[in-house]
Short mmCIF file of C-alpha atoms in Angstrom, two decimals:
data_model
loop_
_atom_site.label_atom_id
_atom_site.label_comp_id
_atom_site.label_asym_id
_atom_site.label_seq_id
_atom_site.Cartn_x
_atom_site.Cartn_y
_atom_site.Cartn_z
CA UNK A 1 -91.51 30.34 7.85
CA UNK A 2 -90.22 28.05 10.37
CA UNK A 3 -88.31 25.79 7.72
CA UNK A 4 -86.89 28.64 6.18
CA UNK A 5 -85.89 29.21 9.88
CA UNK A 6 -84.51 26.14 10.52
CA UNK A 7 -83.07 26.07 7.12
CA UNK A 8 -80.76 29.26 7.93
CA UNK A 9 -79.92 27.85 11.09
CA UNK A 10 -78.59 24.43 9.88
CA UNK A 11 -76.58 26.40 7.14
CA UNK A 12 -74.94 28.69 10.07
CA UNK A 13 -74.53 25.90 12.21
CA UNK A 14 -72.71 23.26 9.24
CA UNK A 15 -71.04 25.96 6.95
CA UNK A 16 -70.63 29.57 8.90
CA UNK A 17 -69.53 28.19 12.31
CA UNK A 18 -66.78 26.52 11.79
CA UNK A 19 -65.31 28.82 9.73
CA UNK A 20 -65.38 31.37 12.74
CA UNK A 21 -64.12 29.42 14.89
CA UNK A 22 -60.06 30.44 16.10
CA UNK A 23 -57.88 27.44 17.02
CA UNK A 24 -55.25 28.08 18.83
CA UNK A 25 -52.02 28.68 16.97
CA UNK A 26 -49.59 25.76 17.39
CA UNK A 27 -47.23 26.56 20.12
CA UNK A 28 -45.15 23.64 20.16
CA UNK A 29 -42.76 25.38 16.53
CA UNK A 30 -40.20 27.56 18.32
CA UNK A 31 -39.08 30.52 17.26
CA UNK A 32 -36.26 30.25 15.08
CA UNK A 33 -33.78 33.85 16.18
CA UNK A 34 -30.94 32.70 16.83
CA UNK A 35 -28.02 33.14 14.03
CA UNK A 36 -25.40 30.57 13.34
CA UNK A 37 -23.25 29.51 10.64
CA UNK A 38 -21.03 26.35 9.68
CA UNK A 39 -18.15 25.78 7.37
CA UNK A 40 -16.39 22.68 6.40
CA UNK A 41 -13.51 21.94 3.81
CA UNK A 42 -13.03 19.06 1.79
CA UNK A 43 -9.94 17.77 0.93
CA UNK A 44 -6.35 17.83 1.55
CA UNK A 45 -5.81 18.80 5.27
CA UNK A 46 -9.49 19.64 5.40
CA UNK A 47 -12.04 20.08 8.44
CA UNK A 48 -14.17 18.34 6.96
CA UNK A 49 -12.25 15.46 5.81
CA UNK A 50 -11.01 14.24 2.40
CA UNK A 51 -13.61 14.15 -0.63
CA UNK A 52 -15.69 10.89 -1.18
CA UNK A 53 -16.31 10.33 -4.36
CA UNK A 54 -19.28 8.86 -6.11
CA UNK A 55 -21.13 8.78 -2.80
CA UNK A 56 -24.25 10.36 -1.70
CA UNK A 57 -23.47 8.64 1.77
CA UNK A 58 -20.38 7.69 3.65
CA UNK A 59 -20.02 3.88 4.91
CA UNK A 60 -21.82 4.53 8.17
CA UNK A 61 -24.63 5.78 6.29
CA UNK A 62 -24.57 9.12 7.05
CA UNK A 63 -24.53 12.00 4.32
CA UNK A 64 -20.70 12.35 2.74
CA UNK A 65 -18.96 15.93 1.41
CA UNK A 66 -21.78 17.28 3.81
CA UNK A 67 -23.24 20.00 5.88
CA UNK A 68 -25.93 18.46 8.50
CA UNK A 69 -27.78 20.58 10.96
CA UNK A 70 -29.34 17.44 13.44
CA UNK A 71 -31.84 19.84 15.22
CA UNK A 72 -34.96 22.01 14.34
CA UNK A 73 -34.33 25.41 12.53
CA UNK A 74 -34.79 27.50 9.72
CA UNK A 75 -32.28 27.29 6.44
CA UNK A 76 -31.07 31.20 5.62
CA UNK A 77 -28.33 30.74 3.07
CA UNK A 78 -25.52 28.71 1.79
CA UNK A 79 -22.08 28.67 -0.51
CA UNK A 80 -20.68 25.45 -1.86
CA UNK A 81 -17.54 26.44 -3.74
CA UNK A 82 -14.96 23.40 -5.57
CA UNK A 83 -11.49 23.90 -6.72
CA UNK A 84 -10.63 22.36 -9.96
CA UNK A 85 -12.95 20.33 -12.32
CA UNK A 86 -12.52 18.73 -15.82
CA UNK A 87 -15.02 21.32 -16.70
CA UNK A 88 -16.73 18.77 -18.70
CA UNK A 89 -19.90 19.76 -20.68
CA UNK A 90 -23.07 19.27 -18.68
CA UNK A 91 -24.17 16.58 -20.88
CA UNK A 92 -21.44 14.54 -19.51
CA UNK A 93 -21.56 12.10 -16.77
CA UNK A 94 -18.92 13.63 -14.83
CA UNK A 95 -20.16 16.45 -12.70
CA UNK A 96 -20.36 17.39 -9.57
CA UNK A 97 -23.53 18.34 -8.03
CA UNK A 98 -24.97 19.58 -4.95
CA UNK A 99 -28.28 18.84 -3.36
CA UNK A 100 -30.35 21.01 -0.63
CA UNK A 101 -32.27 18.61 1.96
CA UNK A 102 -35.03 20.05 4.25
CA UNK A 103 -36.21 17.02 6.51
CA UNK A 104 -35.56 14.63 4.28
CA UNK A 105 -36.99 16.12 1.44
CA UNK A 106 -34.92 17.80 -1.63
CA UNK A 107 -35.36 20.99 -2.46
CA UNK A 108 -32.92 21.93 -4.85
CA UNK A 109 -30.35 19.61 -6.75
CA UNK A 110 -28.19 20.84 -9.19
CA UNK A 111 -25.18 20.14 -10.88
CA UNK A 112 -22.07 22.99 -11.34
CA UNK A 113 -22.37 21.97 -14.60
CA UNK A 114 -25.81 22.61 -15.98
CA UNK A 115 -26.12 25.47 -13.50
CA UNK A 116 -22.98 27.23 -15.58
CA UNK A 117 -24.79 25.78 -18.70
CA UNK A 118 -28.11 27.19 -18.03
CA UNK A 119 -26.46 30.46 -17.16
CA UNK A 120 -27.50 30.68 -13.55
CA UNK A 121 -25.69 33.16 -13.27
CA UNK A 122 -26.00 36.60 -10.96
CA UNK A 123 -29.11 37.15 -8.90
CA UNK A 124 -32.10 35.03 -9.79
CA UNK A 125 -35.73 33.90 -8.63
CA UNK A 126 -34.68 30.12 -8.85
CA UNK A 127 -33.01 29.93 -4.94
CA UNK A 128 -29.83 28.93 -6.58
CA UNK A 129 -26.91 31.36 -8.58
CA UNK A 130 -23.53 29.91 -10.07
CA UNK A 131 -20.82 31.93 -10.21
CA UNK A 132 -17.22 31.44 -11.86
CA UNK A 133 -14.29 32.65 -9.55
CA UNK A 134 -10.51 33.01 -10.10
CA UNK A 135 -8.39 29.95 -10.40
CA UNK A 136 -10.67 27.54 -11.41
CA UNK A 137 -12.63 28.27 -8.61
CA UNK A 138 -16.38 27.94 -8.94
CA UNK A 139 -19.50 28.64 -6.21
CA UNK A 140 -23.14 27.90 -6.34
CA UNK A 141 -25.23 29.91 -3.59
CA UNK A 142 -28.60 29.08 -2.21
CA UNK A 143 -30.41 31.36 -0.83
CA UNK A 144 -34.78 31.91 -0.73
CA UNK A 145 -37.06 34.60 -0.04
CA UNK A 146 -37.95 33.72 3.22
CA UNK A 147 -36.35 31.28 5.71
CA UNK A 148 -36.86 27.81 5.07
CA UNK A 149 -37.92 26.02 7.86
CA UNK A 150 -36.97 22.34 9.10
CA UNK A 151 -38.17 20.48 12.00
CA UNK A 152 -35.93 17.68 11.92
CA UNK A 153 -32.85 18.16 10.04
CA UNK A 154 -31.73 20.05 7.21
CA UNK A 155 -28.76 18.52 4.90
CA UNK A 156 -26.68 20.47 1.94
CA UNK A 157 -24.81 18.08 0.19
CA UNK A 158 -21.97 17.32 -2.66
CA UNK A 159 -21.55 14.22 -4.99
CA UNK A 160 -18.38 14.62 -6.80
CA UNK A 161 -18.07 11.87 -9.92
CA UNK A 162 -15.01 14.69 -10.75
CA UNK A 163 -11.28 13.40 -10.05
CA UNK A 164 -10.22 16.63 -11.06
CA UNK A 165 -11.90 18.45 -8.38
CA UNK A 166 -9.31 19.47 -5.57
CA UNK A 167 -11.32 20.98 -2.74
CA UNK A 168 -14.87 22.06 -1.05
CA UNK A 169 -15.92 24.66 0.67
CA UNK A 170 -19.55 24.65 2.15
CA UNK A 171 -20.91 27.20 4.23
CA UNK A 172 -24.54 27.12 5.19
CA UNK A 173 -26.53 30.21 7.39
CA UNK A 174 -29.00 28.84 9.33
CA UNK A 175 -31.02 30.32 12.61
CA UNK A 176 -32.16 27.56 15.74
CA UNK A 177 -33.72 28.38 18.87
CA UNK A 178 -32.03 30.91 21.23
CA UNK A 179 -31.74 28.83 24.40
CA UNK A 180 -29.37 31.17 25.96
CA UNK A 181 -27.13 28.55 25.52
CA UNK A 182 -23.48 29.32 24.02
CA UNK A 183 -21.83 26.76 21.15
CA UNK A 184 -18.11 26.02 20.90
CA UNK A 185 -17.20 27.53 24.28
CA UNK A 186 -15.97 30.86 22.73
CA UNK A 187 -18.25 33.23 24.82
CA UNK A 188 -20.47 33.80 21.63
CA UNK A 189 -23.37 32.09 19.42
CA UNK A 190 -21.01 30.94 17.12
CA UNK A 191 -19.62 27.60 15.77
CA UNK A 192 -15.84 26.37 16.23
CA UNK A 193 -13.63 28.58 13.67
CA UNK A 194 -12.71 27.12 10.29
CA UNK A 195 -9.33 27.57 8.19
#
């Protein structure tokens, strides 16, 4: 009786006990409720500067036709649209492709091309929708079922191997800690405007 005893006790105290044990929840993640959004243009007279081509990076390193959010947050949503394009099959080299970073690591990378092939088109499960516009204007937007959270940095970015393409638009929806704090000076939680 008094192994079986001790038996049951050693199996509470090695398999049952830890499991009901509550750590405390890790504090040090804020909350993420505070909205914001970014837009840059590439190109001619853009805000975000002309397009680099056939560079993941600029010369200082640091990401090129690029959206980069330096801070912890939580990724919502965002549009990269392009003006022109040879529209070259997908099977081609030429392309231009965008890429979704989430500290450091890539999420979703996807040509315009193969997206249009593939026929991701209209609402899907995939976190990523292509859509042809007017004037040989064409969008790809990202967006997930829940908020996609990034303690470092999070990066959406463009290669374009594509002399034909013009222009970039990139938007991306993003929410950071609400510090009380207001950015661009405008009396609001809102970025700098864009053309």
């Amino acid at each position: 009786m008094k192994i079986l005893t001790y038996t049951a006790s050693l199996i509470f105290i090695i398999i049952i006990a830890p499991a009901c044990t509550h750590e405390k929840p890790d504090e040090t993640l804020p909350e993420f409720t505070r909205p914001l959004s970014k837009t840059l243009v590439f190109g001619p007279e853009g805000t975000g500067g002309l397009i680099l081509m056939d560079e993941w990076v600029d010369s200082t390193g640091y990401p090129a036709n690029a959206i980069t959010i330096d801070k912890p947050g939580a990724f919502l949503s965002a549009v990269v649209s392009k003006k022109g394009g040879s529209n070259a099959p997908a099977t081609d080299t030429i392309k231009t492709t965008t890429r979704l970073l989430i500290d450091g690591n890539e999420i979703v990378q996807k040509s315009f091309e193969v997206a249009k092939a593939i026929g991701l088109k209209g609402h899907n499960h995939s976190g990523l929708s292509y859509f042809a516009g007017e004037n040989n204007v064409e969008t790809m937007v990202y967006g997930f079922q829940e908020p996609l959270i990034f303690l470092r940095n999070m990066s959406l970015e463009v290669f374009v191997s594509d002399t034909a393409v013009k222009k970039l638009l990139l938007t991306v929806n993003y929410l950071v800690e609400d510090v009380g704090q207001d950015e661009g000076g405008h009396g609001g939680d809102r970025e700098d405007p864009h053309p």
